Amino acid sequence: MMEGIGFIAAALTSTAFFPQAIKVIKSRQVVDISLAMYVTFVIGLISWIIYGFARHLLSIFICNIITLIPASIILIIKIRAILNAKRMSSEKFMNHP
Amino acid sequence: MMEGIGFIAAALTSTAFFPQAIKVIKSRQVVDISLAMYVTFVIGLISWIIYGFARHLLSIFICNIITLIPASIILIIKIRAILNAKRMSSEKFMNHP
């Protein structure tokens, strides 16, 4: 019974980021997405993966690799959007000397 | 050494949602936030809390309660925004019979 709830918990928290990644891939809109959240979260996931690997904790290793896929996609799209916005604002500035 | 990485991992993934919650509380803009992600994630966190409580796993219990605070705030603001948008669109419809 309790192992079932643990399994459901792991499945839900590991896969939750996929709908957010799909939404962001489709819309390319990330204004409301927090850069600080995804930087912190991705570093946290990588730390969990290192920990799971070193301690031979297969479930921690695999669950965090699954979550890392959508989380890093969201982070990359967010960073690109910030860089694009900066580039566009500097081009705008150059066009208006 | 490895326990240190595990501690850092837990601290980062547990607290990552706070900057997103602060951003959403300040801006009230949640268009880019995925409802499916936060519904899935909050149910997952509650499952982890039940699992941690039943198995007397204090770190799992506490870490997931910490994460539940910002995640549920984001979910509530997202649901409110959807309900407000629905109400406004139905009022608009009633004003144009």
Tab-separated table of C-alpha atoms in Angstrom:
chain	number	residue	atom	x	y	z
A	1	MET	CA	0.000	0.000	0.000
A	2	MET	CA	2.594	2.553	1.184
A	3	GLU	CA	5.114	1.484	-1.474
A	4	GLY	CA	2.351	2.132	-4.029
A	5	ILE	CA	1.929	5.705	-2.731
A	6	GLY	CA	5.731	6.175	-2.853
A	7	PHE	CA	5.743	4.938	-6.454
A	8	ILE	CA	2.849	7.274	-7.413
A	9	ALA	CA	4.642	10.181	-5.667
A	10	ALA	CA	7.886	9.518	-7.602
A	11	ALA	CA	6.010	9.137	-10.910
A	12	LEU	CA	4.042	12.390	-10.434
A	13	THR	CA	6.910	14.638	-9.251
A	14	SER	CA	9.256	13.202	-11.932
A	15	THR	CA	6.859	13.692	-14.862
A	16	ALA	CA	5.158	16.956	-13.766
A	17	PHE	CA	7.616	19.126	-15.725
A	18	PHE	CA	6.756	17.536	-19.085
A	19	PRO	CA	3.459	19.478	-19.625
A	20	GLN	CA	5.326	22.718	-18.746
A	21	ALA	CA	8.111	21.874	-21.218
A	22	ILE	CA	5.559	21.052	-23.970
A	23	LYS	CA	3.717	24.331	-23.305
A	24	VAL	CA	6.958	26.334	-23.514
A	25	ILE	CA	8.196	24.486	-26.643
A	26	LYS	CA	4.870	25.208	-28.399
A	27	SER	CA	4.378	28.835	-27.332
A	28	ARG	CA	8.015	29.981	-26.865
A	29	GLN	CA	6.530	32.273	-24.212
A	30	VAL	CA	8.541	32.232	-20.979
A	31	VAL	CA	7.947	35.702	-19.520
A	32	ASP	CA	6.140	34.313	-16.439
A	33	ILE	CA	8.720	31.522	-15.942
A	34	SER	CA	11.279	32.244	-13.186
A	35	LEU	CA	14.929	31.977	-14.304
A	36	ALA	CA	16.034	31.644	-10.646
A	37	MET	CA	13.698	28.679	-10.153
A	38	TYR	CA	15.024	26.718	-13.126
A	39	VAL	CA	18.702	27.516	-12.441
A	40	THR	CA	18.267	26.349	-8.815
A	41	PHE	CA	16.180	23.322	-9.768
A	42	VAL	CA	18.501	22.085	-12.559
A	43	ILE	CA	21.594	22.382	-10.298
A	44	GLY	CA	19.594	20.511	-7.613
A	45	LEU	CA	18.654	17.740	-10.061
A	46	ILE	CA	22.291	17.353	-11.217
A	47	SER	CA	23.338	17.114	-7.539
A	48	TRP	CA	20.702	14.370	-6.996
A	49	ILE	CA	21.971	12.492	-10.087
A	50	ILE	CA	25.584	12.623	-8.781
A	51	TYR	CA	24.375	11.517	-5.324
A	52	GLY	CA	22.240	8.673	-6.750
A	53	PHE	CA	25.116	7.500	-8.965
A	54	ALA	CA	27.732	7.624	-6.179
A	55	ARG	CA	25.469	5.880	-3.643
A	56	HIS	CA	24.121	3.359	-6.195
A	57	LEU	CA	20.566	4.564	-5.529
A	58	LEU	CA	19.040	3.626	-8.877
A	59	SER	CA	15.564	5.131	-8.250
A	60	ILE	CA	17.028	8.535	-7.251
A	61	PHE	CA	19.401	8.402	-10.250
A	62	ILE	CA	16.675	7.538	-12.809
A	63	CYS	CA	13.865	9.782	-11.426
A	64	ASN	CA	16.129	12.836	-11.482
A	65	ILE	CA	17.413	12.118	-15.010
A	66	ILE	CA	13.758	11.914	-16.171
A	67	THR	CA	12.997	15.288	-14.519
A	68	LEU	CA	16.213	16.854	-15.834
A	69	ILE	CA	15.045	16.466	-19.468
A	70	PRO	CA	12.008	18.825	-19.346
A	71	ALA	CA	13.564	21.105	-16.682
A	72	SER	CA	16.704	21.734	-18.764
A	73	ILE	CA	14.608	22.312	-21.929
A	74	ILE	CA	12.603	24.998	-20.064
A	75	LEU	CA	15.828	26.558	-18.712
A	76	ILE	CA	17.484	26.645	-22.176
A	77	ILE	CA	14.398	28.260	-23.794
A	78	LYS	CA	14.238	30.807	-20.935
A	79	ILE	CA	17.955	31.733	-21.280
A	80	ARG	CA	17.584	32.022	-25.083
A	81	ALA	CA	14.574	34.333	-24.650
A	82	ILE	CA	16.550	36.565	-22.263
A	83	LEU	CA	19.545	36.689	-24.672
A	84	ASN	CA	17.233	37.449	-27.644
A	85	ALA	CA	15.528	40.243	-25.713
A	86	LYS	CA	18.930	41.738	-24.798
A	87	ARG	CA	20.163	41.509	-28.396
A	88	MET	CA	16.981	43.122	-29.711
A	89	SER	CA	17.143	45.971	-27.192
A	90	SER	CA	20.818	46.654	-28.050
A	91	GLU	CA	20.006	46.608	-31.807
A	92	LYS	CA	17.157	49.031	-31.160
A	93	PHE	CA	19.592	51.258	-29.263
A	94	MET	CA	22.069	51.143	-32.182
A	95	ASN	CA	19.327	52.138	-34.638
A	96	HIS	CA	18.574	55.221	-32.549
A	97	PRO	CA	21.986	56.795	-31.969
B	1	MET	CA	31.430	14.501	0.972
B	2	MET	CA	28.559	12.588	-0.701
B	3	GLU	CA	26.147	13.360	2.171
B	4	GLY	CA	27.017	17.026	1.570
B	5	ILE	CA	25.991	16.724	-2.101
B	6	GLY	CA	22.771	14.970	-1.030
B	7	PHE	CA	22.046	17.799	1.410
B	8	ILE	CA	22.731	20.461	-1.269
B	9	ALA	CA	20.502	18.546	-3.727
B	10	ALA	CA	17.618	18.419	-1.220
B	11	ALA	CA	18.037	22.105	-0.303
B	12	LEU	CA	18.075	23.239	-3.968
B	13	THR	CA	15.149	21.158	-5.267
B	14	SER	CA	13.063	21.968	-2.143
B	15	THR	CA	13.576	25.745	-2.319
B	16	ALA	CA	13.647	26.228	-6.130
B	17	PHE	CA	9.904	26.991	-6.289
B	18	PHE	CA	10.129	30.005	-3.954
B	19	PRO	CA	11.495	32.461	-6.615
B	20	GLN	CA	8.721	31.299	-9.009
B	21	ALA	CA	6.071	31.824	-6.299
B	22	ILE	CA	7.460	35.309	-5.480
B	23	LYS	CA	7.464	36.223	-9.202
B	24	VAL	CA	3.832	35.074	-9.603
B	25	ILE	CA	2.662	36.792	-6.369
B	26	LYS	CA	4.233	40.087	-7.529
B	27	SER	CA	3.165	40.014	-11.194
B	28	ARG	CA	-0.082	37.962	-10.974
B	29	GLN	CA	0.884	36.858	-14.495
B	30	VAL	CA	0.542	33.090	-14.957
B	31	VAL	CA	-0.223	32.723	-18.696
B	32	ASP	CA	3.035	30.819	-19.360
B	33	ILE	CA	2.627	28.626	-16.253
B	34	SER	CA	1.310	25.109	-16.980
B	35	LEU	CA	-1.810	24.148	-14.964
B	36	ALA	CA	-1.134	20.441	-15.697
B	37	MET	CA	2.386	20.739	-14.249
B	38	TYR	CA	1.246	22.250	-10.942
B	39	VAL	CA	-1.772	19.928	-10.526
B	40	THR	CA	0.510	16.896	-11.110
B	41	PHE	CA	3.321	18.270	-8.949
B	42	VAL	CA	1.128	19.242	-5.968
B	43	ILE	CA	-0.595	15.793	-5.965
B	44	GLY	CA	2.912	14.249	-6.148
B	45	LEU	CA	4.147	16.339	-3.203
B	46	ILE	CA	1.096	15.404	-1.088
B	47	SER	CA	1.772	11.722	-1.922
B	48	TRP	CA	5.430	12.172	-0.799
B	49	ILE	CA	4.243	13.822	2.461
B	50	ILE	CA	1.848	10.883	3.174
B	51	TYR	CA	4.644	8.407	2.313
B	52	GLY	CA	7.227	10.235	4.470
B	53	PHE	CA	4.775	10.446	7.385
B	54	ALA	CA	3.722	6.766	7.195
B	55	ARG	CA	7.304	5.505	6.845
B	56	HIS	CA	8.700	7.933	9.459
B	57	LEU	CA	11.090	9.382	6.851
B	58	LEU	CA	11.502	12.843	8.384
B	59	SER	CA	13.663	14.340	5.574
B	60	ILE	CA	11.164	13.300	2.869
B	61	PHE	CA	8.277	14.597	5.007
B	62	ILE	CA	9.875	18.009	5.726
B	63	CYS	CA	11.421	18.634	2.251
B	64	ASN	CA	8.086	18.032	0.533
B	65	ILE	CA	6.151	20.226	2.982
B	66	ILE	CA	8.658	23.042	2.245
B	67	THR	CA	8.140	22.595	-1.525
B	68	LEU	CA	4.346	22.317	-1.140
B	69	ILE	CA	4.118	25.913	0.160
B	70	PRO	CA	5.320	27.756	-3.004
B	71	ALA	CA	3.928	25.078	-5.392
B	72	SER	CA	0.401	25.333	-3.954
B	73	ILE	CA	0.552	29.168	-3.983
B	74	ILE	CA	1.432	29.057	-7.717
B	75	LEU	CA	-1.369	26.516	-8.361
B	76	ILE	CA	-3.985	28.609	-6.485
B	77	ILE	CA	-3.024	31.820	-8.357
B	78	LYS	CA	-3.136	29.896	-11.684
B	79	ILE	CA	-6.625	28.443	-10.945
B	80	ARG	CA	-7.886	31.892	-9.854
B	81	ALA	CA	-6.570	33.449	-13.087
B	82	ILE	CA	-8.371	30.781	-15.161
B	83	LEU	CA	-11.645	31.301	-13.226
B	84	ASN	CA	-11.340	35.109	-13.574
B	85	ALA	CA	-10.726	34.821	-17.311
B	86	LYS	CA	-13.793	32.547	-17.665
B	87	ARG	CA	-15.976	34.920	-15.637
B	88	MET	CA	-14.821	37.914	-17.669
B	89	SER	CA	-15.447	36.158	-20.972
B	90	SER	CA	-18.958	35.116	-19.849
B	91	GLU	CA	-19.697	38.691	-18.675
B	92	LYS	CA	-18.486	39.987	-22.045
B	93	PHE	CA	-20.816	37.494	-23.730
B	94	MET	CA	-23.754	38.693	-21.596
B	95	ASN	CA	-23.025	42.330	-22.495
B	96	HIS	CA	-23.251	41.462	-26.204
B	97	PRO	CA	-26.493	39.518	-26.486
